[in-house]
């Protein structure tokens, strides 16, 4: 495939000497998950796409807004808000994060790696906690940096229409975008454990994040306020939106709603992981 | 030591493992034998806690596998289906496993050297041949120097040199006092490797005994005799528990008498003997006899075409 020298040499007849073996601890499971995370090239590509989407798409939108400022229809001009404009890449970044979260576990089921993982950690649940924690930390750190970069680049490109980090709501919006993406990541890992297949997991997440809000518009209008704001993507929008929007929850309630989504998914994943055959 | 008690696993209405009770003892290589689909792999997955038993229980060194605090030290496994992420290198695969038990990095290099994969350890495991995949599986099985080893069809895809290497390694591991359970559907392989055999068919226990005993028991007592005085000798051999069957001109098979007894009778009646051979059934035959009714997928001969065409065809 890659090289013609891909061959084995005869096995050795002298077995390696004694080795000290410790107990399985949560810290060790976490370290093992980190080895697995960093040793797949697809991890880094997908994460790079998330960063590129967050910074690149945001910059592009900011640049376009400024370049076409004079041609903007009055309604759009009235709705313009520089902080959100410079963070608009979140819409695409969430997909990359969702894909990566699902892949972290569906890749193990697809290849059979899960059997090795659960033979090393037969209590199973530490694997779920470790994967979730690891991915949450990686996502939060990388997306916080990306969102901050997107904001700073975006405000530069918006030029006179831009604002600064000291504007009311700016810091909260940057942190909230990273927080939203982190919770989407947690939801994705949990769904990966529940659904086990890459295609199924990604389809479910795309449905939940992108399709459900659109479908919700078809509901009777008096139902909508009771359902739509609680969908994950709308709860997320509530977290990072700066200008008050009557169709959305308050930032705090948006965060709470999304946390509940994530917790319910993780608990369901835990129950199924313990109960099902690997 | 692996102890299964009334171990049962159902998938829907299909019973994969049916009230299995057995003990795998340390110090010897135990062969786990059965036709494909007999439930060998399922049993191994149950031992490792990958599947939950429907009823019954199985312990490794006295505890269910999942309750051990250092599971990889207790049991190392090579499972039949590959259990490696295809995009990860062999080195990182083993490292990820080692890290869960705080095993030093140099141990990973040592086991890679041992199985002979050092030149390809940094390549993605997905590019490995079946034999290399098996070697990687063996490396992960011995990584934590476990006291129990479970190997599901380890010789699959190995070249003759690799097979010999596996055999010697398994013997050594057993000689050191470890418990070694090796599954196979190849009886000839097991006859060479295993001192004790556990035979299952359709999930049920069919035999649990030393390899030699299994062979001896299934042999029955067949003596092949060739003699120019065949007719006279057959007459003299006749008795209530003796059956004699033809086996070519002046040759026949005697059941129910030992070779020595046949020789003595021949001497008494003055029959010349050209051949007097006690037959020992191979393990292969013993196994076939035992599991004839237990194989899940029989092959049936295709019925021969009726000459002259089927009668119903002319009616159509």
Coordinates of C-alpha atoms in Angstrom, one line a residue:
Chain A
X1 CA 0.0 0.0 0.0
X2 CA 2.3 2.8 1.2
X3 CA 5.6 1.0 1.0
X4 CA 6.8 -2.2 -0.4
X5 CA 8.9 -2.9 2.7
X6 CA 5.8 -3.4 4.8
X7 CA 6.9 -6.8 6.1
X8 CA 7.5 -8.6 9.3
X9 CA 10.7 -10.2 10.4
X10 CA 10.8 -13.6 12.1
X11 CA 9.4 -13.4 15.6
X12 CA 11.9 -13.6 18.4
X13 CA 12.1 -16.6 20.6
X14 CA 13.1 -14.9 23.8
X15 CA 10.1 -13.4 25.5
X16 CA 10.5 -9.9 27.0
X17 CA 11.3 -9.8 30.7
X18 CA 9.0 -9.0 33.6
X19 CA 7.0 -5.9 33.7
X20 CA 5.3 -3.9 36.4
X21 CA 1.6 -3.6 35.9
X22 CA -0.5 -1.1 37.9
X23 CA -4.2 -0.8 38.5
X24 CA -6.6 0.9 36.1
X25 CA -7.3 4.4 37.4
X26 CA -9.4 7.2 35.9
X27 CA -6.2 9.2 35.2
X28 CA -4.7 6.3 33.3
X29 CA -7.9 5.8 31.2
X30 CA -7.8 9.5 30.4
X31 CA -4.2 9.3 29.4
X32 CA -5.0 6.3 27.2
X33 CA -7.8 8.2 25.5
X34 CA -5.4 11.0 24.9
X35 CA -3.0 8.6 23.2
X36 CA -5.9 7.4 21.0
X37 CA -7.0 10.9 20.3
X38 CA -3.7 12.2 19.2
X39 CA -2.6 9.2 17.2
X40 CA -5.3 9.4 14.5
X41 CA -4.7 11.8 11.6
X42 CA -8.4 12.2 11.1
X43 CA -8.7 13.8 14.5
X44 CA -6.4 16.6 13.6
X45 CA -7.9 17.1 10.2
X46 CA -11.4 17.4 11.6
X47 CA -10.2 19.7 14.3
X48 CA -8.4 21.8 11.8
X49 CA -11.6 22.1 9.8
X50 CA -13.4 23.3 12.9
X51 CA -10.8 26.0 13.5
X52 CA -10.7 27.0 9.9
X53 CA -14.5 27.3 9.8
X54 CA -14.6 29.3 13.0
X55 CA -11.9 31.8 12.0
X56 CA -12.1 31.6 8.2
X57 CA -15.9 31.7 7.6
X58 CA -16.3 34.4 10.3
X59 CA -13.6 36.5 8.7
X60 CA -15.2 36.0 5.2
X61 CA -18.6 37.1 6.4
X62 CA -17.2 40.1 8.2
X63 CA -15.3 41.2 5.2
X64 CA -18.3 40.7 2.9
X65 CA -20.5 42.7 5.2
X66 CA -18.1 45.6 5.2
X67 CA -17.4 45.5 1.5
X68 CA -21.1 45.6 0.6
X69 CA -22.2 47.9 3.4
X70 CA -23.8 50.4 1.1
X71 CA -25.8 47.7 -0.8
X72 CA -27.2 46.1 2.4
X73 CA -31.1 46.1 2.4
X74 CA -32.5 48.3 5.2
X75 CA -33.9 45.3 7.1
X76 CA -30.5 43.6 7.2
X77 CA -28.8 46.8 8.1
X78 CA -31.2 47.2 11.1
X79 CA -30.5 43.7 12.2
X80 CA -26.7 44.0 11.9
X81 CA -24.7 43.4 15.0
X82 CA -20.9 43.3 14.8
X83 CA -20.2 40.7 17.5
X84 CA -22.4 38.0 16.1
X85 CA -21.3 38.8 12.6
X86 CA -17.6 38.1 13.5
X87 CA -18.6 34.7 15.1
X88 CA -20.9 33.4 12.4
X89 CA -18.4 30.6 11.6
X90 CA -19.9 28.7 14.6
X91 CA -22.6 27.3 12.3
X92 CA -20.1 25.3 10.3
X93 CA -17.7 24.7 13.1
X94 CA -20.4 22.9 15.0
X95 CA -20.7 20.3 12.2
X96 CA -17.0 19.6 12.3
X97 CA -17.1 19.2 16.1
X98 CA -20.2 17.0 15.9
X99 CA -18.5 14.8 13.3
X100 CA -15.3 14.5 15.4
X101 CA -17.3 13.7 18.6
X102 CA -19.2 10.9 16.9
X103 CA -16.1 9.5 15.2
X104 CA -14.2 9.3 18.5
X105 CA -16.4 6.3 19.4
X106 CA -18.1 5.2 16.2
X107 CA -14.6 4.6 14.8
X108 CA -13.9 2.2 17.6
X109 CA -17.1 0.3 16.9
X110 CA -16.5 0.2 13.1
X111 CA -12.9 -1.2 13.4
X112 CA -13.4 -3.5 16.4
X113 CA -11.0 -1.3 18.5
X114 CA -13.8 -1.1 21.1
X115 CA -13.1 -4.8 22.1
X116 CA -9.5 -3.9 22.9
X117 CA -10.7 -0.8 24.8
X118 CA -13.2 -2.6 26.9
X119 CA -10.9 -5.6 27.5
X120 CA -8.4 -3.1 29.0
X121 CA -11.2 -1.2 30.9
X122 CA -13.9 -3.8 31.5
X123 CA -15.7 -1.6 33.9
X124 CA -16.6 0.4 30.8
X125 CA -17.9 3.6 32.3
X126 CA -14.5 5.2 32.8
X127 CA -14.1 5.1 29.0
X128 CA -17.2 7.1 28.5
X129 CA -16.3 9.7 31.2
X130 CA -12.7 10.0 29.9
X131 CA -13.7 10.4 26.2
X132 CA -16.3 12.9 27.1
X133 CA -14.0 14.9 29.4
X134 CA -11.1 14.8 27.0
X135 CA -13.2 16.0 24.0
X136 CA -14.9 18.7 26.1
X137 CA -11.5 20.1 27.2
X138 CA -10.0 19.9 23.7
X139 CA -13.1 21.5 22.1
X140 CA -13.4 24.3 24.7
X141 CA -9.7 25.3 24.5
X142 CA -9.4 25.1 20.7
X143 CA -12.7 26.8 20.1
X144 CA -12.2 29.5 22.7
X145 CA -8.9 30.5 20.9
X146 CA -10.6 30.2 17.5
X147 CA -13.6 32.3 18.6
X148 CA -11.3 35.0 20.1
X149 CA -9.3 35.0 16.9
X150 CA -12.5 35.1 14.8
X151 CA -13.7 38.1 16.8
X152 CA -10.5 40.1 16.6
X153 CA -10.0 39.4 12.8
X154 CA -13.7 40.0 12.2
X155 CA -13.7 43.4 13.9
X156 CA -10.6 44.4 11.9
X157 CA -12.4 43.5 8.7
X158 CA -15.6 45.2 9.7
X159 CA -13.4 48.3 10.1
X160 CA -15.6 51.3 11.0
X161 CA -18.6 49.1 11.5
X162 CA -16.7 46.9 14.0
X163 CA -16.5 47.0 17.7
X164 CA -14.0 45.9 20.5
X165 CA -13.8 43.2 23.1
X166 CA -14.8 45.8 25.7
X167 CA -18.2 46.3 24.1
X168 CA -21.0 44.9 26.3
X169 CA -21.6 41.2 25.6
X170 CA -18.5 40.7 23.5
X171 CA -16.5 38.6 26.0
X172 CA -19.6 36.7 26.9
X173 CA -20.4 36.0 23.2
X174 CA -16.8 34.7 22.6
X175 CA -16.9 32.4 25.6
X176 CA -20.5 31.3 24.9
X177 CA -19.6 30.2 21.4
X178 CA -16.8 28.0 22.7
X179 CA -19.2 26.7 25.4
X180 CA -21.9 26.0 22.9
X181 CA -19.5 24.0 20.7
X182 CA -18.2 22.1 23.7
X183 CA -21.7 21.0 24.7
X184 CA -22.4 20.0 21.1
X185 CA -19.2 18.0 21.3
X186 CA -20.4 16.3 24.5
X187 CA -23.8 15.6 22.9
X188 CA -21.9 14.1 19.9
X189 CA -19.7 11.8 22.0
X190 CA -22.8 10.6 23.9
X191 CA -24.7 10.0 20.6
X192 CA -21.7 8.1 19.2
X193 CA -21.9 5.7 22.2
X194 CA -25.6 5.4 21.8
X195 CA -25.8 4.9 18.1
X196 CA -22.4 3.4 17.5
X197 CA -22.4 4.0 13.7
X198 CA -20.6 7.0 12.2
X199 CA -23.3 7.6 9.6
X200 CA -26.2 7.2 12.0
X201 CA -24.6 9.4 14.7
X202 CA -23.8 12.2 12.3
X203 CA -27.2 12.0 10.6
X204 CA -28.9 12.2 14.0
X205 CA -26.8 15.2 15.0
X206 CA -27.4 17.1 11.8
X207 CA -31.1 16.4 12.1
X208 CA -31.1 17.7 15.7
X209 CA -28.9 20.8 15.1
X210 CA -29.9 21.9 11.6
X211 CA -33.1 20.2 10.4
X212 CA -35.2 20.3 13.6
X213 CA -35.3 24.1 13.9
X214 CA -36.6 24.3 10.3
X215 CA -39.1 21.6 10.8
X216 CA -40.2 23.3 14.0
X217 CA -41.4 26.2 11.9
X218 CA -44.2 23.9 10.6
X219 CA -45.6 23.4 14.1
X220 CA -48.8 25.3 15.1
X221 CA -47.6 28.8 16.0
X222 CA -48.9 28.6 19.5
X223 CA -46.7 25.5 20.1
X224 CA -43.6 27.0 18.7
X225 CA -42.6 29.1 21.7
X226 CA -42.8 26.0 23.9
X227 CA -40.6 23.8 21.7
X228 CA -38.3 25.8 19.4
X229 CA -36.3 27.7 22.0
X230 CA -35.4 24.4 23.6
X231 CA -33.8 22.8 20.6
X232 CA -30.0 22.6 21.0
X233 CA -29.0 25.0 18.3
X234 CA -31.6 27.7 19.5
X235 CA -30.5 27.2 23.1
X236 CA -27.0 27.7 21.9
X237 CA -28.0 30.9 20.0
X238 CA -29.5 32.2 23.2
X239 CA -26.2 31.7 24.9
X240 CA -24.1 33.9 22.5
X241 CA -26.7 36.3 21.1
X242 CA -26.0 39.9 22.2
X243 CA -29.1 41.7 21.1
X244 CA -32.2 40.5 23.0
X245 CA -34.3 38.2 20.8
X246 CA -37.9 37.5 22.0
X247 CA -37.9 34.1 20.2
X248 CA -34.9 32.9 22.2
X249 CA -34.3 32.0 25.9
X250 CA -32.1 34.2 28.1
X251 CA -28.4 33.3 27.9
X252 CA -28.5 31.6 31.3
X253 CA -31.5 29.5 30.4
X254 CA -30.1 28.7 27.1
X255 CA -27.0 27.3 28.8
X256 CA -29.1 25.4 31.3
X257 CA -31.2 23.9 28.5
X258 CA -28.1 22.7 26.5
X259 CA -26.5 21.3 29.7
X260 CA -29.7 19.3 30.2
X261 CA -29.6 17.9 26.7
X262 CA -25.9 16.9 27.2
X263 CA -26.5 15.3 30.6
X264 CA -29.5 13.3 29.4
X265 CA -27.5 12.1 26.4
X266 CA -24.5 11.1 28.5
X267 CA -26.7 9.3 31.1
X268 CA -28.4 7.4 28.3
X269 CA -25.0 6.5 26.8
X270 CA -23.8 5.3 30.2
X271 CA -26.8 3.1 30.8
X272 CA -26.6 1.5 27.4
X273 CA -22.8 1.1 27.6
X274 CA -23.1 -0.9 30.8
X275 CA -26.0 -3.0 29.6
X276 CA -25.2 -3.8 26.0
X277 CA -22.8 -6.4 24.6
X278 CA -19.7 -4.8 23.2
Chain B
X1 CA -7.6 -20.5 36.0
X2 CA -10.9 -20.0 34.1
X3 CA -14.0 -21.5 35.6
X4 CA -17.4 -21.4 33.7
X5 CA -20.5 -22.5 35.5
X6 CA -23.7 -23.2 33.5
X7 CA -22.7 -20.4 31.2
X8 CA -25.4 -19.6 28.7
X9 CA -25.8 -16.9 26.1
X10 CA -28.8 -16.4 23.9
X11 CA -29.1 -13.9 21.0
X12 CA -32.8 -13.6 20.5
X13 CA -34.1 -17.2 20.0
X14 CA -30.7 -18.5 19.0
X15 CA -28.7 -20.2 21.8
X16 CA -25.0 -19.6 21.2
X17 CA -23.7 -21.0 24.4
X18 CA -25.7 -23.6 26.3
X19 CA -25.1 -24.4 29.9
X20 CA -21.3 -24.7 29.6
X21 CA -19.5 -25.8 32.7
X22 CA -15.7 -26.3 32.5
X23 CA -12.5 -25.4 34.2
X24 CA -9.3 -24.3 32.3
X25 CA -6.3 -25.2 34.5
X26 CA -3.0 -23.5 34.7
X27 CA 0.2 -25.1 33.6
X28 CA -1.1 -26.7 30.4
X29 CA -2.3 -25.6 27.0
X30 CA -6.0 -26.3 26.8
X31 CA -7.5 -26.6 23.3
X32 CA -11.0 -25.2 22.8
X33 CA -12.4 -27.1 19.9
X34 CA -15.5 -27.0 17.9
X35 CA -16.8 -26.5 14.3
X36 CA -17.3 -22.9 13.1
X37 CA -20.4 -21.4 14.8
X38 CA -20.1 -23.8 17.8
X39 CA -19.9 -20.9 20.2
X40 CA -16.1 -20.7 20.9
X41 CA -15.8 -17.0 20.2
X42 CA -18.9 -16.2 22.1
X43 CA -17.6 -18.1 25.1
X44 CA -14.3 -16.1 24.9
X45 CA -16.2 -12.9 24.8
X46 CA -18.3 -14.0 27.8
X47 CA -15.0 -14.8 29.7
X48 CA -13.7 -11.3 29.0
X49 CA -17.0 -9.6 29.9
X50 CA -17.5 -8.2 26.4
X51 CA -20.9 -10.0 26.2
X52 CA -23.1 -10.5 29.2
X53 CA -24.2 -14.1 29.9
X54 CA -28.0 -14.7 29.7
X55 CA -27.5 -17.0 32.7
X56 CA -24.6 -18.7 34.5
X57 CA -21.3 -17.2 35.3
X58 CA -17.6 -17.4 34.5
X59 CA -14.6 -16.3 36.5
X60 CA -11.0 -15.7 35.8
X61 CA -8.7 -16.3 38.8
X62 CA -11.7 -16.4 41.0
X63 CA -13.4 -13.2 40.0
X64 CA -15.5 -12.1 37.1
X65 CA -13.0 -10.5 34.6
X66 CA -14.5 -7.0 34.9
X67 CA -14.1 -7.0 38.7
X68 CA -10.3 -7.2 38.6
X69 CA -8.4 -4.0 39.2
X70 CA -5.6 -4.9 36.7
X71 CA -7.6 -6.9 34.1
X72 CA -4.8 -7.0 31.5
X73 CA -2.5 -8.5 34.1
X74 CA -5.2 -11.2 34.7
X75 CA -6.0 -12.1 31.2
X76 CA -4.6 -11.3 27.7
X77 CA -6.6 -12.0 24.7
X78 CA -6.3 -12.4 21.0
X79 CA -9.8 -12.2 19.6
X80 CA -10.7 -13.6 16.3
X81 CA -12.3 -10.5 14.8
X82 CA -9.6 -7.8 14.6
X83 CA -9.7 -5.4 17.6
X84 CA -7.5 -2.6 16.3
X85 CA -8.3 0.8 14.8
X86 CA -7.1 0.5 11.2
X87 CA -5.8 4.1 11.0
X88 CA -3.7 3.8 14.1
X89 CA -0.1 2.5 14.2
X90 CA 0.7 -0.8 16.0
X91 CA 2.9 1.1 18.4
X92 CA 0.2 3.6 19.4
X93 CA -2.4 0.9 19.6
X94 CA -0.2 -1.0 22.1
X95 CA 0.7 2.2 23.9
X96 CA -2.9 3.2 24.4
X97 CA -3.5 -0.2 26.0
X98 CA -0.3 -0.1 28.1
X99 CA -1.2 3.4 29.5
X100 CA -4.4 2.2 31.0
X101 CA -2.4 0.0 33.4
X102 CA 0.6 2.3 33.9
X103 CA 2.9 0.0 31.9
X104 CA 6.2 1.6 30.8
X105 CA 6.7 2.6 27.2
X106 CA 9.7 0.4 26.7
X107 CA 7.5 -2.7 27.3
X108 CA 5.6 -1.7 24.2
X109 CA 8.8 -1.8 22.1
X110 CA 9.8 -5.1 23.8
X111 CA 6.6 -6.9 22.8
X112 CA 6.7 -5.4 19.3
X113 CA 10.2 -6.9 19.0
X114 CA 9.1 -10.2 20.3
X115 CA 6.4 -10.6 17.7
X116 CA 8.7 -9.4 15.0
X117 CA 6.8 -6.3 14.0
X118 CA 9.5 -3.7 14.8
X119 CA 9.9 -2.6 11.2
X120 CA 6.3 -1.9 10.7
X121 CA 5.3 -0.7 14.2
X122 CA 4.8 2.9 13.0
X123 CA 2.7 2.0 10.0
X124 CA -1.1 2.0 10.1
X125 CA -2.4 -1.3 11.3
X126 CA -5.0 -1.3 8.5
X127 CA -2.2 -2.0 6.0
X128 CA -1.2 -5.2 7.8
X129 CA -1.6 -8.6 6.4
X130 CA -3.7 -11.2 8.3
X131 CA -0.6 -12.8 9.7
X132 CA 0.8 -9.4 10.9
X133 CA -2.6 -8.6 12.4
X134 CA -2.4 -11.9 14.4
X135 CA 1.1 -11.0 15.6
X136 CA -0.2 -7.6 16.7
X137 CA -3.0 -9.4 18.5
X138 CA -0.5 -11.6 20.3
X139 CA 1.6 -8.6 21.2
X140 CA -1.4 -7.0 22.9
X141 CA -2.3 -10.3 24.6
X142 CA 1.1 -10.7 26.3
X143 CA 1.6 -6.9 26.9
X144 CA 0.8 -7.0 30.6
X145 CA 2.4 -10.4 31.2
X146 CA -1.0 -12.0 32.1
X147 CA -1.6 -15.1 34.1
X148 CA -4.3 -16.3 31.7
X149 CA -4.2 -16.2 27.9
X150 CA -7.2 -16.5 25.6
X151 CA -6.3 -16.9 22.0
X152 CA -9.1 -17.3 19.4
X153 CA -7.8 -19.1 16.3
X154 CA -4.2 -17.7 16.7
X155 CA -2.7 -19.6 13.8
X156 CA -5.1 -18.1 11.2
X157 CA -3.1 -16.5 8.5
X158 CA 0.3 -17.3 9.9
X159 CA 3.0 -18.9 7.8
X160 CA 4.5 -22.3 8.9
X161 CA 7.3 -20.5 10.7
X162 CA 4.8 -18.4 12.5
X163 CA 2.7 -21.4 13.5
X164 CA 5.7 -23.2 14.9
X165 CA 6.6 -20.0 16.8
X166 CA 3.0 -19.8 18.3
X167 CA 3.2 -23.4 19.4
X168 CA 6.5 -23.0 21.2
X169 CA 5.4 -19.8 22.7
X170 CA 2.1 -21.3 24.0
X171 CA 4.0 -24.2 25.5
X172 CA 6.5 -21.9 27.2
X173 CA 3.7 -19.7 28.6
X174 CA 1.9 -22.8 30.0
X175 CA 5.2 -24.2 31.4
X176 CA 5.6 -21.0 33.4
X177 CA 2.3 -21.9 35.2
X178 CA 0.0 -19.7 33.1
X179 CA -3.5 -20.8 32.0
X180 CA -3.6 -21.0 28.2
X181 CA -6.9 -21.5 26.3
X182 CA -6.5 -21.7 22.5
X183 CA -9.5 -22.1 20.3
X184 CA -9.4 -23.7 16.9
X185 CA -11.5 -25.6 14.4
X186 CA -8.4 -27.4 13.2
X187 CA -8.1 -30.6 15.1
X188 CA -4.7 -31.5 13.7
X189 CA -3.3 -28.2 15.1
X190 CA -4.8 -28.9 18.5
X191 CA -3.4 -32.4 18.6
X192 CA 0.1 -30.9 18.3
X193 CA -0.5 -28.0 20.7
X194 CA -2.9 -28.9 23.4
X195 CA -2.6 -31.4 26.2
X196 CA -6.2 -31.0 27.3
X197 CA -9.3 -30.5 25.1
X198 CA -12.6 -28.9 25.7
X199 CA -14.9 -29.7 22.7
X200 CA -18.1 -27.9 22.1
X201 CA -20.8 -28.2 19.4
X202 CA -23.8 -25.9 19.1
X203 CA -22.9 -24.3 22.3
X204 CA -22.9 -27.5 24.3
X205 CA -20.0 -29.3 26.0
X206 CA -19.2 -32.5 24.2
X207 CA -15.9 -33.5 25.8
X208 CA -13.5 -32.2 28.5
X209 CA -10.5 -34.6 28.8
X210 CA -6.8 -35.0 28.0
X211 CA -6.1 -35.0 24.3
X212 CA -4.6 -38.5 24.4
X213 CA -7.7 -39.9 26.1
X214 CA -10.0 -38.3 23.6
X215 CA -8.1 -39.9 20.8
X216 CA -8.0 -43.3 22.5
X217 CA -11.6 -43.3 23.3
X218 CA -12.7 -42.5 19.8
X219 CA -10.4 -45.0 18.3
X220 CA -12.6 -48.0 19.3
X221 CA -10.7 -51.1 18.5
X222 CA -10.0 -51.7 14.9
X223 CA -7.4 -54.1 13.7
X224 CA -6.6 -54.4 10.0
X225 CA -5.6 -57.9 9.1
X226 CA -4.1 -59.2 5.8
X227 CA -3.8 -62.9 5.4
X228 CA -3.7 -65.4 2.4
X229 CA -5.8 -67.7 4.7
X230 CA -8.4 -65.0 5.2
X231 CA -11.5 -67.2 5.0
X232 CA -10.2 -69.7 7.6
X233 CA -9.0 -67.0 9.9
X234 CA -12.3 -65.1 9.7
X235 CA -14.1 -68.2 10.8
X236 CA -11.8 -68.7 13.8
X237 CA -12.2 -65.1 14.8
X238 CA -16.0 -65.1 14.8
X239 CA -17.6 -64.5 18.1
X240 CA -20.5 -62.7 19.7
X241 CA -18.7 -59.3 20.2
X242 CA -16.6 -59.5 17.1
X243 CA -17.4 -58.0 13.8
X244 CA -15.4 -58.6 10.7
X245 CA -15.7 -56.4 7.6
X246 CA -14.0 -56.8 4.2
X247 CA -11.2 -54.4 3.3
X248 CA -10.1 -55.7 -0.1
X249 CA -8.8 -59.0 -1.3
X250 CA -7.4 -61.1 1.6
X251 CA -7.8 -58.1 3.9
X252 CA -10.4 -57.4 6.5
X253 CA -11.0 -55.2 9.6
X254 CA -11.7 -56.7 13.0
X255 CA -13.6 -54.9 15.6
X256 CA -13.9 -56.2 19.2
X257 CA -10.5 -57.9 19.5
X258 CA -7.1 -56.4 20.3
X259 CA -4.3 -57.0 17.8
X260 CA -2.6 -59.4 20.2
X261 CA -5.7 -61.6 20.5
X262 CA -6.0 -61.7 16.7
X263 CA -2.4 -62.8 16.4
X264 CA -2.8 -65.5 19.0
X265 CA -5.9 -66.9 17.2
X266 CA -4.0 -66.8 13.9
X267 CA -1.1 -68.8 15.4
X268 CA -3.5 -71.3 16.8
X269 CA -5.2 -72.0 13.5
X270 CA -1.9 -71.7 11.7
X271 CA -2.9 -68.8 9.5
X272 CA -0.2 -66.8 7.8
X273 CA -0.3 -63.1 8.6
X274 CA 0.9 -60.5 6.1
X275 CA -0.4 -57.6 8.1
X276 CA -1.7 -57.0 11.6
X277 CA -2.3 -53.3 12.3
X278 CA -4.1 -51.7 15.2
X279 CA -5.7 -48.5 13.9
X280 CA -5.6 -45.3 15.9
X281 CA -8.2 -42.8 15.0
X282 CA -6.8 -39.3 14.4
X283 CA -8.1 -36.5 16.5
X284 CA -9.7 -35.3 13.3
X285 CA -11.8 -38.5 13.1
X286 CA -12.6 -38.4 16.7
X287 CA -13.9 -34.9 16.4
X288 CA -15.9 -35.6 13.3
X289 CA -17.6 -38.5 14.9
X290 CA -18.4 -36.5 18.0
X291 CA -19.7 -33.4 16.3
X292 CA -21.4 -34.9 13.3
X293 CA -24.8 -33.9 14.6
X294 CA -23.6 -30.6 16.0
X295 CA -22.3 -28.7 13.1
X296 CA -24.5 -25.8 12.3
X297 CA -24.0 -25.7 8.5
X298 CA -23.8 -29.1 6.9
X299 CA -22.8 -29.3 3.3
X300 CA -25.2 -31.5 1.4
X301 CA -24.3 -33.3 -1.8
X302 CA -26.2 -31.9 -4.8
X303 CA -28.6 -34.6 -6.0
X304 CA -27.6 -35.9 -9.4
X305 CA -29.6 -34.8 -12.4
X306 CA -32.2 -37.5 -13.2
X307 CA -31.3 -39.1 -16.5
X308 CA -34.0 -38.6 -19.2
X309 CA -35.4 -35.5 -17.6
X310 CA -37.8 -35.2 -14.8
X311 CA -41.3 -36.5 -15.5
X312 CA -43.0 -33.3 -14.3
X313 CA -41.2 -31.3 -17.0
X314 CA -43.0 -33.2 -19.8
X315 CA -46.3 -32.4 -18.1
X316 CA -45.6 -28.6 -18.3

